[in-house]
Amino acid sequence: MRERKGVFVTVGTTSFDKLVAAVDSEPVKAALFRRGFSHLQIQIGRGTYIPSKVSGEDGELEVDYFTFSPTIADHLTAASLVISHAGSGSIFETLRLGKPLVVVVNEDLMDNHQAELAEELADRKHLFFARGPHLLAQTIESMDLESLVPYTPGNPKNIADQIDAFFGFSSPGEGSDQKGGEGEGASVSKISKLFSFFFR
Amino acid sequence: MEPDFLTIIALIVSLLVIRVTYVLYWTGRPFKRAPKTSLRTMIVLGSGGHTAEMLSIVNVLQKDKYAPRSYVAALTDNMSLQKAQVYEESLQNHENNVDKKRGAQFMQIYRSREVGQSYITSIGTTIVAIIHAMWIVLKLRPQVILCNGPGTCIPLCACAYLLKLIGWRWCTTIYIESIARVKKLSLSGFLLYKLPLADQFFVQWPLLQQKFPRSQYAGRVM
């Protein structure tokens, strides 16, 4: 009796029929089954290609699908492998959960800057990367899940601190805000007001 | 004796030259003195990952220093303002004393160009977008603009800068290039970097910082 290991496929808010069709194809389903996965859940988003549901009773990969869900996070958490389009939201949400991830680039997109991000994260061994749905089967066959390196989430506080520093605001916990020119006479501030049209 | 028409023109031009020089000198230079009051902040949102990244930055800002906040998104973007409203409401629930006059505002702006729109009709819609941006900037009077890439930010930043040049108001533009930009800047980012319109320019990958040395790398937001 096979251990329950699920694969979750997500296209985010996009339509990515070629990926759904590739996942629904025999080579990919067979590859996933050979790699030890028991069931496949596909989030098809705005796509029009409908995959075939499979009950999995005959010793094959179970397949189910839906369009959208308010609880994508739950599906990601339950999965043992995630296959995703190259949107940064989907990528980082999955990496934050520490899930093995295969990113598939949509070659039909005009300005494909998304591939840059997936490529960089793949170079850093945080995920596996397929340049198009036609390469998904071989990516799944050859991927070594042990080689993945966990992604350490970034911290927006560093940028916030730099912005604070620009304005001279102290970061929370530090002393009072930077003040240069303390003890400026009243006359100087009056002149400043007069020329406030020009002065910042 | 009546003032000479030419003299008046010469005076205005001189004042403008002084002002423009002043603006060009101070663009990008940190404030010498911290503002005594909070800064009116405009936050530009966009589809895809832009809003999520932007809100993750706003979330760690000192809310009392960057207030009142206004959020601007494209007319055709349905989700972003909703997310911002939910976020601002969650802040209200935490604070006990809510200053109603300083609540967050949410506005929509015409897009310069929709995806796939013909370039000929784009000229007309861009003009409309610029006029609308000017109206929004005059209405919201931001002292800080935070943006991270959607095309909607260009007319807004350009109008704010134009007003700055003629001495109307001072607005500091802070640009954070999207995390999805690893090797190349987005078009908005490129324009804001090159012109230059932004006072601070952040990139989230070290390679970009090397390519664009006037940018700052302070890690990633997610």
Coordinates of C-alpha atoms in Angstrom, one line a residue, chain A residues 16 18-19 22-23 25 27-28 31 83 102-105 107 128-143:
Chain A
F16 CA -1.6 28.1 -18.3
K18 CA -0.1 24.0 -21.7
L19 CA 1.1 23.2 -18.2
A22 CA 1.4 18.5 -19.8
V23 CA 0.6 17.4 -16.2
S25 CA -0.3 13.7 -20.0
P27 CA 4.6 10.7 -19.5
V28 CA 4.3 13.2 -16.6
A31 CA 7.0 9.9 -14.0
I83 CA 4.6 22.2 -9.6
V102 CA 9.3 22.5 -9.8
V103 CA 8.7 25.8 -11.6
V104 CA 7.6 25.7 -15.2
V105 CA 8.0 28.8 -17.4
E107 CA 6.9 30.4 -23.0
F128 CA 13.9 22.8 -10.0
F129 CA 13.3 24.6 -13.2
A130 CA 11.7 23.5 -16.5
R131 CA 11.9 26.0 -19.4
G132 CA 8.6 24.9 -20.7
P133 CA 5.8 22.3 -20.1
H134 CA 7.4 20.0 -22.7
L135 CA 10.4 19.6 -20.4
L136 CA 8.4 18.7 -17.3
A137 CA 8.5 14.9 -17.6
Q138 CA 12.3 14.8 -17.8
T139 CA 12.7 17.3 -15.0
I140 CA 10.6 15.1 -12.8
E141 CA 12.5 12.0 -13.8
S142 CA 15.9 13.5 -13.1
M143 CA 15.3 15.7 -10.1

